[in-house]
C-alpha positions in Angstrom: 19.2 0.5 21.8 17.9 3.5 21.3 17.5 2.9 17.9 15.0 0.2 18.7 13.4 2.4 21.0 12.4 5.0 18.3 11.2 2.2 16.0 8.7 0.7 18.2 7.5 4.1 20.3 7.5 6.3 17.2 4.1 5.3 16.0 2.6 5.1 19.3 3.8 8.6 20.1 2.2 10.0 17.5 -1.1 8.3 17.3 -1.4 7.9 21.3 0.8 10.9 22.3 -0.2 13.4 19.8 -3.8 13.0 19.4 -4.4 12.2 22.8 -3.0 15.6 23.8 -5.2 17.0 21.4 -8.1 15.1 22.4 -7.2 15.8 25.9 -7.2 19.8 25.1 -10.1 20.0 23.3 -11.9 18.1 25.6 -10.7 20.8 28.2 -11.6 23.8 26.2 -8.0 25.1 25.3 -7.5 27.2 22.4 -7.2 25.1 18.9 -4.0 27.1 18.2 -2.4 24.1 20.3 -3.1 21.8 17.5 -0.7 23.6 15.6 1.8 23.4 18.2 1.1 19.7 18.3 1.3 19.5 14.5 4.5 20.8 14.7 6.0 18.4 17.2 4.9 16.1 15.1 6.5 16.9 12.0 9.6 17.3 13.7 9.4 13.8 15.3 8.7 12.5 11.9 11.9 13.9 10.3 13.7 12.7 13.2 12.8 9.1 13.1 13.2 9.0 9.6 16.5 9.8 9.9 17.0 7.7 13.7 15.5 4.4 11.4 15.3 4.9 7.7 13.4 2.2 5.6 15.8 3.6 2.6 18.6 6.3 3.8 18.4 8.0 0.0 14.6 9.0 0.7 15.7 11.4 3.2 17.5 13.4 0.7 15.6 15.8 -1.3 16.0 15.6 -5.0 14.7 19.0 -6.2 11.2 18.5 -4.6 12.1 20.1 -1.0 10.2 23.5 -1.7 7.7 21.8 -3.5 6.5 19.4 -1.1 6.7 22.3 2.0 4.4 24.8 -0.4 1.8 21.6 -1.0 2.0 21.0 3.0 1.3 24.7 3.8 -1.2 25.2 1.3 -3.4 21.9 2.2 -2.9 22.3 5.9 -4.0 25.8 5.7 -7.3 25.2 3.6 -7.8 22.2 6.4 -7.6 24.9 9.1 -10.2 27.0 7.1 -12.3 24.1 6.7 -12.5 23.5 10.7 -13.0 27.5 11.2 -16.1 27.4 9.1 -17.5 24.3 10.1 -20.5 26.4 12.5 -21.3 28.2 9.7 -21.5 25.1 7.5 -23.6 23.1 10.1 -26.1 25.7 10.4 -26.9 25.4 6.1 -25.9 21.6 6.2 -26.8 20.2 9.6 -30.2 18.1 8.7 -31.1 17.0 11.9 -28.3 17.1 15.2 -28.4 13.5 16.2 -24.8 13.9 17.2 -23.5 11.5 20.1 -23.0 14.5 22.4 -23.2 12.9 25.8 -20.6 10.5 24.6 -16.9 10.9 26.1 -15.3 13.4 24.2 -12.6 10.9 23.0 -15.5 8.3 21.7 -16.7 11.0 19.3 -13.6 11.8 17.6 -12.7 8.1 17.0 -16.5 7.8 15.6 -15.7 11.0 13.6 -12.2 8.9 12.3 -14.3 5.7 11.2 -17.1 7.8 9.7 -14.4 10.0 7.9 -12.7 7.3 6.7 -15.2 5.3 4.7 -16.1 8.5 2.8 -12.6 9.4 2.2 -11.8 5.7 1.5 -14.5 5.7 -1.2 -13.5 9.2 -3.3 -9.9 7.7 -3.0 -10.6 4.4 -5.1 -13.1 6.5 -7.3 -9.8 8.8 -7.9 -8.1 5.7 -9.2 -11.2 4.8 -12.0 -12.4 8.0 -13.0 -10.8 10.3 -15.0 -11.5 13.7 -13.9 -10.6 12.5 -10.5 -7.5 10.9 -11.7 -6.1 13.9 -13.2 -6.3 15.9 -9.8 -4.9 12.5 -7.7 -2.1 12.0 -9.5 0.0 14.5 -8.6 -0.1 12.8 -5.0 1.1 9.6 -7.1 3.9 11.4 -9.3 6.7 11.1 -6.0 9.7 9.3 -6.6 10.7 9.3 -2.8 8.6 7.8 0.4 8.8 10.4 3.4 6.6 11.8 5.7 5.7 15.5 3.4 4.4 13.0 1.0 1.1 12.4 2.6 0.5 16.2 2.9 1.2 16.7 -1.1 -1.8 16.6 -3.2 -3.7 19.3 -5.6 -5.8 21.3 -3.3 -8.6 20.6 -5.5 -8.3 16.6 -4.8 -8.0 17.4 -1.5 -11.5 19.4 -1.1 -13.2 17.1 -2.8 -11.5 14.0 -0.3 -12.5 16.0 2.4 -16.2 17.2 1.7 -16.7 13.0 1.1 -15.2 12.6 4.8 -17.0 15.1 6.4 -20.1 16.7 4.7 -22.1 13.3 6.1 -20.7 14.4 10.1 -22.3 17.5 9.3 -25.5 16.3 8.2 -25.3 14.9 11.5 -24.5 17.8 13.6 -20.8 17.3 13.9 -19.3 20.0 16.6 -16.3 22.3 15.6 -14.1 20.8 18.3 -14.5 17.2 17.0 -13.9 18.2 13.5 -10.2 19.7 14.9 -9.5 16.5 17.0 -10.5 15.0 13.2 -8.3 17.3 11.4 -5.0 16.9 13.5 -5.7 12.9 13.5 -5.3 13.2 9.9 -2.2 15.3 9.8 -0.6 13.1 12.1 -2.1 9.8 10.0 -0.6 11.2 6.6 2.9 11.6 8.3 2.6 8.2 9.8 1.3 6.4 6.1 3.9 8.0 4.1 7.0 8.2 6.4 10.2 6.6 5.6 10.9 5.7 9.5 11.1 1.9 9.5 9.2 1.5 12.6 6.7 -1.5 14.1 3.3 -1.9 15.1 3.2 -5.5 14.8 -0.2 -7.3 14.1 -1.6 -3.8 13.6 0.0 -3.6 10.3 -3.3 -5.5 8.8 -5.6 -3.1 10.9 -4.0 0.1 10.7 -3.2 2.3 7.2 0.3 2.9 7.9 3.2 2.8 5.7 4.1 -0.6 5.6 0.9 -1.5 3.7 0.6 2.4 1.8 3.7 1.7 -0.1 1.8 -1.0 -2.0 -0.2 1.7 -2.7 2.5 3.6 -4.6 3.2 0.7 -6.9 3.5 3.0 -10.1 2.1 0.2 -12.0 -1.5 0.5 -12.5 -3.9 -2.2 -11.1 -0.8 -3.4 -9.0 -1.0 -0.2 -7.1 -4.6 0.1 -7.0 -4.3 -1.2 -3.2 -4.9 0.3 0.0 -7.2 3.1 -0.1 -7.7 3.8 3.6 -6.7 6.8 5.5 -6.8 6.2 8.8 -7.7 1.8 8.5 -7.5 -1.0 5.9 -11.4 -2.0 7.4 -12.8 -0.6 4.0 -10.2 -1.9 1.5 -10.5 -5.3 3.1 -14.6 -4.9 2.2 -13.8 -3.7 -1.3 -11.1 -6.6 -1.9 -8.7 -4.1 -2.7 -5.9 -4.9 0.5 -2.7 -6.1 -0.4 0.3 -6.7 1.8 3.1 -8.7 1.6 5.9 -8.8 4.1 8.9 -9.5 1.9 8.6 -6.8 -0.2 10.8 -4.0 -0.6 10.7 -1.2 -2.8 13.1 1.7 -4.1 12.5 4.5 -5.8 12.1 2.3 -9.3 9.0 1.3 -7.8 7.5 4.7 -7.5 5.5 7.1 -9.6 3.4 6.3 -12.5 5.2 4.1 -15.2 2.5 5.6 -17.5 3.8 9.1 -16.7 7.3 8.8 -15.5 8.0 12.4 -16.4 5.0 14.5 -14.5 6.1 18.4 -13.8 7.9 18.3 -10.7 7.6 22.2 -9.6 4.7 22.8 -7.6 2.8 25.7 -9.7 3.3 23.0 -12.6 1.7 20.4 -10.7 -1.4 22.8 -10.0 -1.6 23.2 -13.9 -1.4 19.5 -15.3 -5.0 17.9 -14.3 -5.8 21.0 -16.7 -3.9 20.3 -19.8 -4.2 17.9 -22.5 -1.5 16.1 -21.1 -2.7 15.4 -17.9 -4.3 12.3 -18.2 -1.7 9.2 -18.7 -2.3 7.2 -21.4 0.5 4.7 -22.1 0.8 1.3 -21.1 2.6 0.6 -17.8 5.9 -1.0 -18.1 4.9 -4.5 -16.5 7.5 -6.3 -18.0 9.9 -5.0 -15.5 8.8 -7.6 -13.1 7.0 -9.8 -15.1 4.1 -8.6 -14.6 0.9 -9.1 -17.2 0.2 -6.0 -18.9 -2.6 -3.7 -17.5 -4.3 -0.5 -18.7 -2.9 2.5 -17.3 -5.0 4.5 -14.3 -6.3 7.1 -16.7 -7.5 4.1 -19.2 -9.3 2.9 -16.3 -10.6 6.1 -15.6 -11.7 6.3 -19.0 -13.9 3.2 -18.6 -15.0 4.0 -15.8 -16.4 7.5 -16.7 -17.9 6.2 -20.2 
């Protein structure tokens, strides 16, 4: 009974409880430092749910990647916080016309920011599987061999900066308020935890609308082409429009399905992953091992990228 409670209420707790608390605090003028406390609660809830209702118990066990993933999380969340702090200065330079809907309820302003940012981030994510230089940096995120909450924060900081710019810059142009940006940043961190969670939670029909772990596992399939689906951060709306939505409720995943077939020996260490995109070996050039699942041969993501950038 207890596990069923976690299975059905974990996602609402993060999506509505944590995000809702953050929105309420920001709307009331509370310090944005409270968002750090809420994020800590979300991380604790994520690890707890993964142990109570794991999709695969073995994905809860570190395989030499725990410290690396923590480093990615700290660095990338620090960059997000620094970006939020810099928004007043950026807005003074970037804002073309302050047409932001200040009169809307604060919660609706944050929801608007989430949907708009989702479009920009999804497009950059899609391009990162097609354009060689972007794939080099995005490959860090696809090198994982287990699927758990902290995977969402495992990104090369330069690639995260590109995604962040694509999501937030259009909002800055129209006068994005700093408190709305803070609410957006909390929502993104919560979403990344849920999207990569090893918890076997349930959201019912919403799994076809929200970009959560059931659908995002398909994005981490190691074969190029097969894994070039479900790019959305918050929703699957844009994937449906792009024709990149994919889901099979009968599909089960193991570590053998994850990573990059074209580069199974991707560096594991944090500093090595930061340096890899700048090395000659940073792009994948081999064909994926499609025969492992009787899949038709497809070019690797890097080869697709070369075609897209040529």
